[in-house]
Coordinates of C-alpha atoms in Angstrom, one line a residue:
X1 CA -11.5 -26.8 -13.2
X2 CA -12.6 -28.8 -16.3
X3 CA -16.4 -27.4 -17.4
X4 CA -16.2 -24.9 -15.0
X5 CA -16.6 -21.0 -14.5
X6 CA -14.4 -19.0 -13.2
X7 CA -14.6 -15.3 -12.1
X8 CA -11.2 -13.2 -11.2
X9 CA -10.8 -10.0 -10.0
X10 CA -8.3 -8.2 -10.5
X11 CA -7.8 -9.7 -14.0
X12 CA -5.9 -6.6 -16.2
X13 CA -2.4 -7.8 -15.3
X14 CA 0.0 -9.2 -13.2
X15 CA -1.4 -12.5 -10.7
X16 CA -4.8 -12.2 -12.5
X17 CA -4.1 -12.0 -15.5
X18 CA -2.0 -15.3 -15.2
X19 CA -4.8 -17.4 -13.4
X20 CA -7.2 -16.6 -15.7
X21 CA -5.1 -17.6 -18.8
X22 CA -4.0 -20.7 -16.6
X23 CA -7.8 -21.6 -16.2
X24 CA -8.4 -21.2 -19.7
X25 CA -5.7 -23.5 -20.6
X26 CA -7.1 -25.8 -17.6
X27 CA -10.5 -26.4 -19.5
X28 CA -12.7 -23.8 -18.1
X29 CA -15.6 -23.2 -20.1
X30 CA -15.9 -19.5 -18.8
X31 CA -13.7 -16.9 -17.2
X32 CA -15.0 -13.4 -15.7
X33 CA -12.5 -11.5 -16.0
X34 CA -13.0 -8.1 -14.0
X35 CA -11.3 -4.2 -14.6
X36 CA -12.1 -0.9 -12.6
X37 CA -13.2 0.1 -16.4
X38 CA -15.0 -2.0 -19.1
X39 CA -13.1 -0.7 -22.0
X40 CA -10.0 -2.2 -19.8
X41 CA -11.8 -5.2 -18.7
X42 CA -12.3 -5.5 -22.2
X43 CA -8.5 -5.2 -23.8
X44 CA -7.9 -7.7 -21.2
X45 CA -10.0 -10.6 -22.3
X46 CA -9.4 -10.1 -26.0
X47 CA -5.5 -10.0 -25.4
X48 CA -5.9 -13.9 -23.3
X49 CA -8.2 -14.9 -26.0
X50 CA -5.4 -14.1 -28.5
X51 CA -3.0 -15.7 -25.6
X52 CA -4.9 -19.1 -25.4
X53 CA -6.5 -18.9 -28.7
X54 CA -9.8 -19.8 -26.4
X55 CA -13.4 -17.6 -26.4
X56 CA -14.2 -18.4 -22.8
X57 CA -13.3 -15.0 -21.6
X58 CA -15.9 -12.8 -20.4
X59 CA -15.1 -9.3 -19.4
X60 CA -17.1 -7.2 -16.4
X61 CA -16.1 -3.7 -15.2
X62 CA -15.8 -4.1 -11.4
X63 CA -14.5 -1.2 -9.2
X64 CA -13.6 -2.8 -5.2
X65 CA -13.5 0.5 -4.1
X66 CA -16.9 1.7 -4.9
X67 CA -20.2 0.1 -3.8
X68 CA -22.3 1.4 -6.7
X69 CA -19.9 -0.5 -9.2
X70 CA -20.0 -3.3 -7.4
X71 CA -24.0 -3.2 -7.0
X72 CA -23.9 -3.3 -10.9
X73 CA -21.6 -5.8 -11.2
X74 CA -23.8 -8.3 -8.9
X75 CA -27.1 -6.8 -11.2
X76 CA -24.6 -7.8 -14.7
X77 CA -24.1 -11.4 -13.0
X78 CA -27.9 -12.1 -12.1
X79 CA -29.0 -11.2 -15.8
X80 CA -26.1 -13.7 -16.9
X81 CA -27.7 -16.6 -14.6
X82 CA -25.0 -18.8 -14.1
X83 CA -23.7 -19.9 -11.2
X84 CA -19.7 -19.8 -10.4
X85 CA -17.7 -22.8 -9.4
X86 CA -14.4 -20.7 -8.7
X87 CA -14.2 -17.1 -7.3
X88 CA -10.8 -16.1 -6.8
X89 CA -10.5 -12.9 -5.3
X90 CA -7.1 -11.7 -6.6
X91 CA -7.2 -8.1 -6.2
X92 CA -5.3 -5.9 -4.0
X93 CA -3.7 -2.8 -3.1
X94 CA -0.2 -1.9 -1.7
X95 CA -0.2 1.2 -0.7
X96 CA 2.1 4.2 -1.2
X97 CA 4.1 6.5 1.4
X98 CA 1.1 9.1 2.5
X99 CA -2.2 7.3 3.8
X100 CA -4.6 7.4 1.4
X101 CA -8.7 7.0 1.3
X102 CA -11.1 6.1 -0.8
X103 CA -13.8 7.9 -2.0
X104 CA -15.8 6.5 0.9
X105 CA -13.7 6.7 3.2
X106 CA -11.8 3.1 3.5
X107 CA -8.0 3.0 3.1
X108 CA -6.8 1.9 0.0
X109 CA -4.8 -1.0 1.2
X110 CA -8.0 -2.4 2.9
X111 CA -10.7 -1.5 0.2
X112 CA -10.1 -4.6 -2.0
X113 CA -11.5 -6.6 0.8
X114 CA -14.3 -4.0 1.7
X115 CA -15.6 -4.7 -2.1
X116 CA -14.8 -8.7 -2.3
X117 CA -16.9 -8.8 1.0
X118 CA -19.5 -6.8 -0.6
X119 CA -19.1 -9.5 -4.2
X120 CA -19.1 -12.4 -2.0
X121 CA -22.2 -11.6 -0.1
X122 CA -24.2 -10.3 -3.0
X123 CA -23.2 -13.4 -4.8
X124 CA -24.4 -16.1 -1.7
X125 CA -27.5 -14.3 -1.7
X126 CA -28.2 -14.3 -5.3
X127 CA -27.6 -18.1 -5.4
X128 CA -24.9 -17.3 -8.1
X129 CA -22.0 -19.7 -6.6
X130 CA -22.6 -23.2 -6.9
X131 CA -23.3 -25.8 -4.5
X132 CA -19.8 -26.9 -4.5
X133 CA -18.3 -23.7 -5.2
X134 CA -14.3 -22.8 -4.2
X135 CA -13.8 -19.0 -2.9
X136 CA -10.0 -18.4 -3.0
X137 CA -8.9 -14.9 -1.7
X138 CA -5.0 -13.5 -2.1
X139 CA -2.9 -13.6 1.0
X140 CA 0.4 -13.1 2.0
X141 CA 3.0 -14.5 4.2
X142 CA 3.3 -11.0 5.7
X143 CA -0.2 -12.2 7.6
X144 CA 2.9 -14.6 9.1
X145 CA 4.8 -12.3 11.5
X146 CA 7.6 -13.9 10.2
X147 CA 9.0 -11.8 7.5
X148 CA 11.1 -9.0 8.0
X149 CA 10.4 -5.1 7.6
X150 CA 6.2 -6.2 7.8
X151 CA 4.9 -6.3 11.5
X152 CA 1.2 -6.4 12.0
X153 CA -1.2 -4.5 14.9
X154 CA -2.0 -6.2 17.6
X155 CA -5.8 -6.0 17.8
X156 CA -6.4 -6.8 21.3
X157 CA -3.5 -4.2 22.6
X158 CA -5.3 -1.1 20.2
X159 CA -8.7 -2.7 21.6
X160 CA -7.2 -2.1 25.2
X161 CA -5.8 1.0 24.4
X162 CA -8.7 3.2 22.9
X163 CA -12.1 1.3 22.1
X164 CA -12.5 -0.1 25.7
X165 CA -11.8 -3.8 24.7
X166 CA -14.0 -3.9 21.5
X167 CA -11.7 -5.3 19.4
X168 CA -14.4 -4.6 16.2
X169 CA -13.7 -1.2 16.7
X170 CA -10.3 -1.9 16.7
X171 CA -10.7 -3.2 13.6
X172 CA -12.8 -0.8 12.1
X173 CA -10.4 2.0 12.6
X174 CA -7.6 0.0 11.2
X175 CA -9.7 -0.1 7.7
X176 CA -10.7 3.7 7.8
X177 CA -7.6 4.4 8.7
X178 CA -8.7 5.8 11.6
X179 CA -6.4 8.6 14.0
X180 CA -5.5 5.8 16.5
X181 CA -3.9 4.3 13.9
X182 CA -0.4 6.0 12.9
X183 CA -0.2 4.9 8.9
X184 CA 2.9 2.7 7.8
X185 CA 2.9 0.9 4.2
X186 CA 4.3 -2.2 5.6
X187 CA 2.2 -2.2 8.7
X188 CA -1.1 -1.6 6.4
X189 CA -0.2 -4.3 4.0
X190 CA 0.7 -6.9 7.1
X191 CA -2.8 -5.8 9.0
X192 CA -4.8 -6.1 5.3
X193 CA -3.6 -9.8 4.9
X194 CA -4.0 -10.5 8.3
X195 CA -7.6 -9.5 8.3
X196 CA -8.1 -11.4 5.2
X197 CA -7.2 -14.2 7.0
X198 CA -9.6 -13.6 9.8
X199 CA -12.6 -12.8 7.4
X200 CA -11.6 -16.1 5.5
X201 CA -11.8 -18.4 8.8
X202 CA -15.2 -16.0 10.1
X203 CA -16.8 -16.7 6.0
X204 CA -16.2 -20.2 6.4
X205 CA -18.4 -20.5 9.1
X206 CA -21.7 -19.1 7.4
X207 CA -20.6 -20.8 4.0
X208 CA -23.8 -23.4 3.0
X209 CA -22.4 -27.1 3.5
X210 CA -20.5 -28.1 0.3
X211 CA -18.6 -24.0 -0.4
X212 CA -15.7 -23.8 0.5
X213 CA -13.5 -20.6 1.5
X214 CA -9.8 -20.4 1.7
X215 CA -6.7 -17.5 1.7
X216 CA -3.6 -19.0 -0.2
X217 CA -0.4 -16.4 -1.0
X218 CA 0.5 -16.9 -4.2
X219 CA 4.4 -16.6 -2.7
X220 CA 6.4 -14.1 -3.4
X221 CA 6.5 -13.0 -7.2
X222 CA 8.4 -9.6 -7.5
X223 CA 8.1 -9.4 -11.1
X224 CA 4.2 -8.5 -10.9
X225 CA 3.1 -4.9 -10.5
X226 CA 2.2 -5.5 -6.9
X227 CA 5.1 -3.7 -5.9
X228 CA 4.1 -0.6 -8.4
X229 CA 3.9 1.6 -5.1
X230 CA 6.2 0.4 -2.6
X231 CA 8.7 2.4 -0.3
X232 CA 12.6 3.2 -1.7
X233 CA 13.6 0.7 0.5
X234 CA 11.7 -2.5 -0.7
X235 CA 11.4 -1.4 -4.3
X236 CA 14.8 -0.5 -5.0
X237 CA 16.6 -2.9 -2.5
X238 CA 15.0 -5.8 -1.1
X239 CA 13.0 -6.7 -5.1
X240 CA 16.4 -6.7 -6.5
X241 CA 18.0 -8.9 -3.6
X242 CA 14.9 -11.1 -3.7
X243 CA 15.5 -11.9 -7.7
X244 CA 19.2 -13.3 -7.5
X245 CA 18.6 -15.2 -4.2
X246 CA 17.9 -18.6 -4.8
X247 CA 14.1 -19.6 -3.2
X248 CA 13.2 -15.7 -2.8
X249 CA 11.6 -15.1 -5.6
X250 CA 9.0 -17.1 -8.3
X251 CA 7.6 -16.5 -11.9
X252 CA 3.6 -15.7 -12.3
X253 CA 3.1 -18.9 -13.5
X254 CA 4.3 -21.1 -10.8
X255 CA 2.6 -18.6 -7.9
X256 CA -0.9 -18.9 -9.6
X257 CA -0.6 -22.6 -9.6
X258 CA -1.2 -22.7 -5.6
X259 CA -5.2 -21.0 -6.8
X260 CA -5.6 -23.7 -8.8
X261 CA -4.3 -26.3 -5.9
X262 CA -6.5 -24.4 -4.0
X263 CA -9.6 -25.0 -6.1
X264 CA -9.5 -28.7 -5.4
X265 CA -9.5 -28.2 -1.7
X266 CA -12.1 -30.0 0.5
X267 CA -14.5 -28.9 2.8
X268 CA -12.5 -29.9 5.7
X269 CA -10.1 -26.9 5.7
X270 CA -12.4 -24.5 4.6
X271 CA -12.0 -21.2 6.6
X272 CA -7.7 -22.1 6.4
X273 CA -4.8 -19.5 5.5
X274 CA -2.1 -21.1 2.9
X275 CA 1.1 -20.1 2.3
X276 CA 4.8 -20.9 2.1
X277 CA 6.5 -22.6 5.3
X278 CA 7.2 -20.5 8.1
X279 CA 10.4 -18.5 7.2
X280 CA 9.7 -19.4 3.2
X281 CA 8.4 -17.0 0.3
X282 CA 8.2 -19.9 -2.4
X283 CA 8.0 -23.5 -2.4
X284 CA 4.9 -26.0 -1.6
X285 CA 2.5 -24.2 0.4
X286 CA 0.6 -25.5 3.8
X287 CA -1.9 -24.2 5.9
X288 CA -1.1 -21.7 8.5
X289 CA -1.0 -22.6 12.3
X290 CA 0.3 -19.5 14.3
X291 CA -2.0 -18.6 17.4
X292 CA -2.7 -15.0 16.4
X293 CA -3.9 -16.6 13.0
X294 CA -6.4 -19.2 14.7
X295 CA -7.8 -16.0 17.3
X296 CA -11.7 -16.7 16.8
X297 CA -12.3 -13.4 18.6
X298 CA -10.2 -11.8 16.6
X299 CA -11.9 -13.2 13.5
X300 CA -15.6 -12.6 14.5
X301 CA -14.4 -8.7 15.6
X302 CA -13.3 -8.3 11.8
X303 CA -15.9 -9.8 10.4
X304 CA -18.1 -7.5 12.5
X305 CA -15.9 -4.9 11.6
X306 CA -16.3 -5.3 7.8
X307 CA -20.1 -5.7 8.2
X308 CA -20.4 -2.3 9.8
X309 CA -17.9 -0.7 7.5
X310 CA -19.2 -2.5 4.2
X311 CA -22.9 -2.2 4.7
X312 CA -23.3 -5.9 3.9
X313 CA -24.3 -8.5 6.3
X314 CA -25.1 -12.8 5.5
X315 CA -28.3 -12.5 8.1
X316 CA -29.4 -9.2 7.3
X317 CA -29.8 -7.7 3.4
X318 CA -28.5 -4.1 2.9
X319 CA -27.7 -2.0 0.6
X320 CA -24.4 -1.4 -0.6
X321 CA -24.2 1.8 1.0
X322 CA -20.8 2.2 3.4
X323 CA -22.1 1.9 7.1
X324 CA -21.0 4.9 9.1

């Protein structure tokens, strides 16, 4: 990370707020720090300037969930003119007990990745990533199937079911939110990280040779403000449980470590999901291997998916206007 920029979204607290102290302290020469408001983006790099007693914070108002902040975001980065090395995409949303949609129609647990798509791509074409540049986007070992009270949609069965086979439409009603799709918060929180993990492996493909793309979990940290909107059930019960057992839970610190491993991955497992072992939370991380994970049509239907729902396509410049 040594001479490097770095931009984080996601930045105001919690996971981002840690990596982006921790690249400070790590020798980066720059860190974008992003908030859904300036005057937040803001307090937030003058508070880790007074952490690190460092100026290489720079702050950028960045809202995921609407395209015309984004848009300007993308316009504030071309008149700055310098490329980033790392883009971690920290960002996300868990949602609460009642469904709940965007302004433009995505559902809230899926609209951090709408707007990362949409930061990614404007970036690539922009030429503002380096040659050699690391993209790191948050997962989860929910994306697993592993870990109790979070199951995940099977794409191919809702495909089968009500779109015909098309598993991109399949997709696409999963990120609206759409009626064949009966809302649960741990469903929608499994099914977001899942398709993170799909766009991941599909981005990796279309990545320039040298970028890199990966999705590492940070591992389970219940002490962030993650949880801020979770059910009675996890919030009151399973947080506390998962703070006195021993291997359950982790500080900031350690969790935002695994983005900086990640930042020195190679090119070989570019388009690979990272997390704890199968059955962990914590611990060293390794790349993922379950079948449902490694489903190529699976991740070229969400990729589709995303491109029809974000406007944004690699091979064909759009606006940022939502796609219908």
């Amino acid at each position: 990370m040594g001479h490097s920029i770095a931009l984080v979204t996601g930045a105001t607290s919690g996971l981002g707020h840690a990596a982006a102290r921790m690249f400070a302290t790590e020798g980066s020469r720059a860190v974008i720090v992003t908030g859904r408001s300036l005057a937040g983006a803001r307090e937030t790099a003058n508070l880790l300037a007074a952490e690190t007693k460092t100026q290489v914070f720079e702050p950028l108002e960045l809202d995921l969930n609407a395209p015309a902040s984004v848009q300007s975001a993308l316009a504030a980065l071309v008149k700055r003119a310098q490329p980033i090395d790392f883009l971690l995409l920290n960002a996300g949303w868990i949602g609460g007990k009642e469904r709940v949609l965007t302004a433009v129609g995505i559902e809230v647990t899926q609209a951090p990745l709408i707007g990362h798509h949409q930061l990614t791509v404007g970036l690539l074409r922009a030429n503002l990533l380096s040659p050699n540049a690391r993209i790191v986007i948050a997962g989860s070992e929910v994306a697993r199937g592993d870990v109790p009270m979070f199951s995940f949609t099977d794409v191919a069965a809702l495909a089968a079911a009500h779109y015909r086979g098309d598993r991109s439409a399949a997709v696409k009603a999963l990120l609206r939110g759409g009626p064949t799709v009966k809302y649960e918060p741990n469903r929608a929180h499994a099914d977001a990280k899942l398709i993170v993990a799909w766009w991941v492996a599909a981005l990796a493909r279309r990545l320039p040779p040298g970028m890199a793309v990966y999705a590492v979990s940070p591992g389970s940290t219940p002490g962030t403000m993650g949880l801020r909107n979770a059910g009675p059930a996890l919030k009151w019960l399973m947080v506390p449980l998962m703070k006195l057992i021993p291997g359950m839970s982790q500080t900031p610190e350690t969790a935002v470590h695994r983005y900086l491993q990640a930042s020195e991955f190679g090119t070989d497992v570019s388009g690979q999901f990272f997390a704890s072992a199968p059955k962990k939370f914590t611990g060293p991380m390794e790349a993922m291997r379950q079948p449902h994970l490694l489903d190529r049509a699976n991740q070229e239907a969400a990729w589709q998916a995303i491109v029809e729902v974000s406007g944004v396509d690699l091979s064909s410049p759009t606006s940022l206007s939502p796609a219908s």
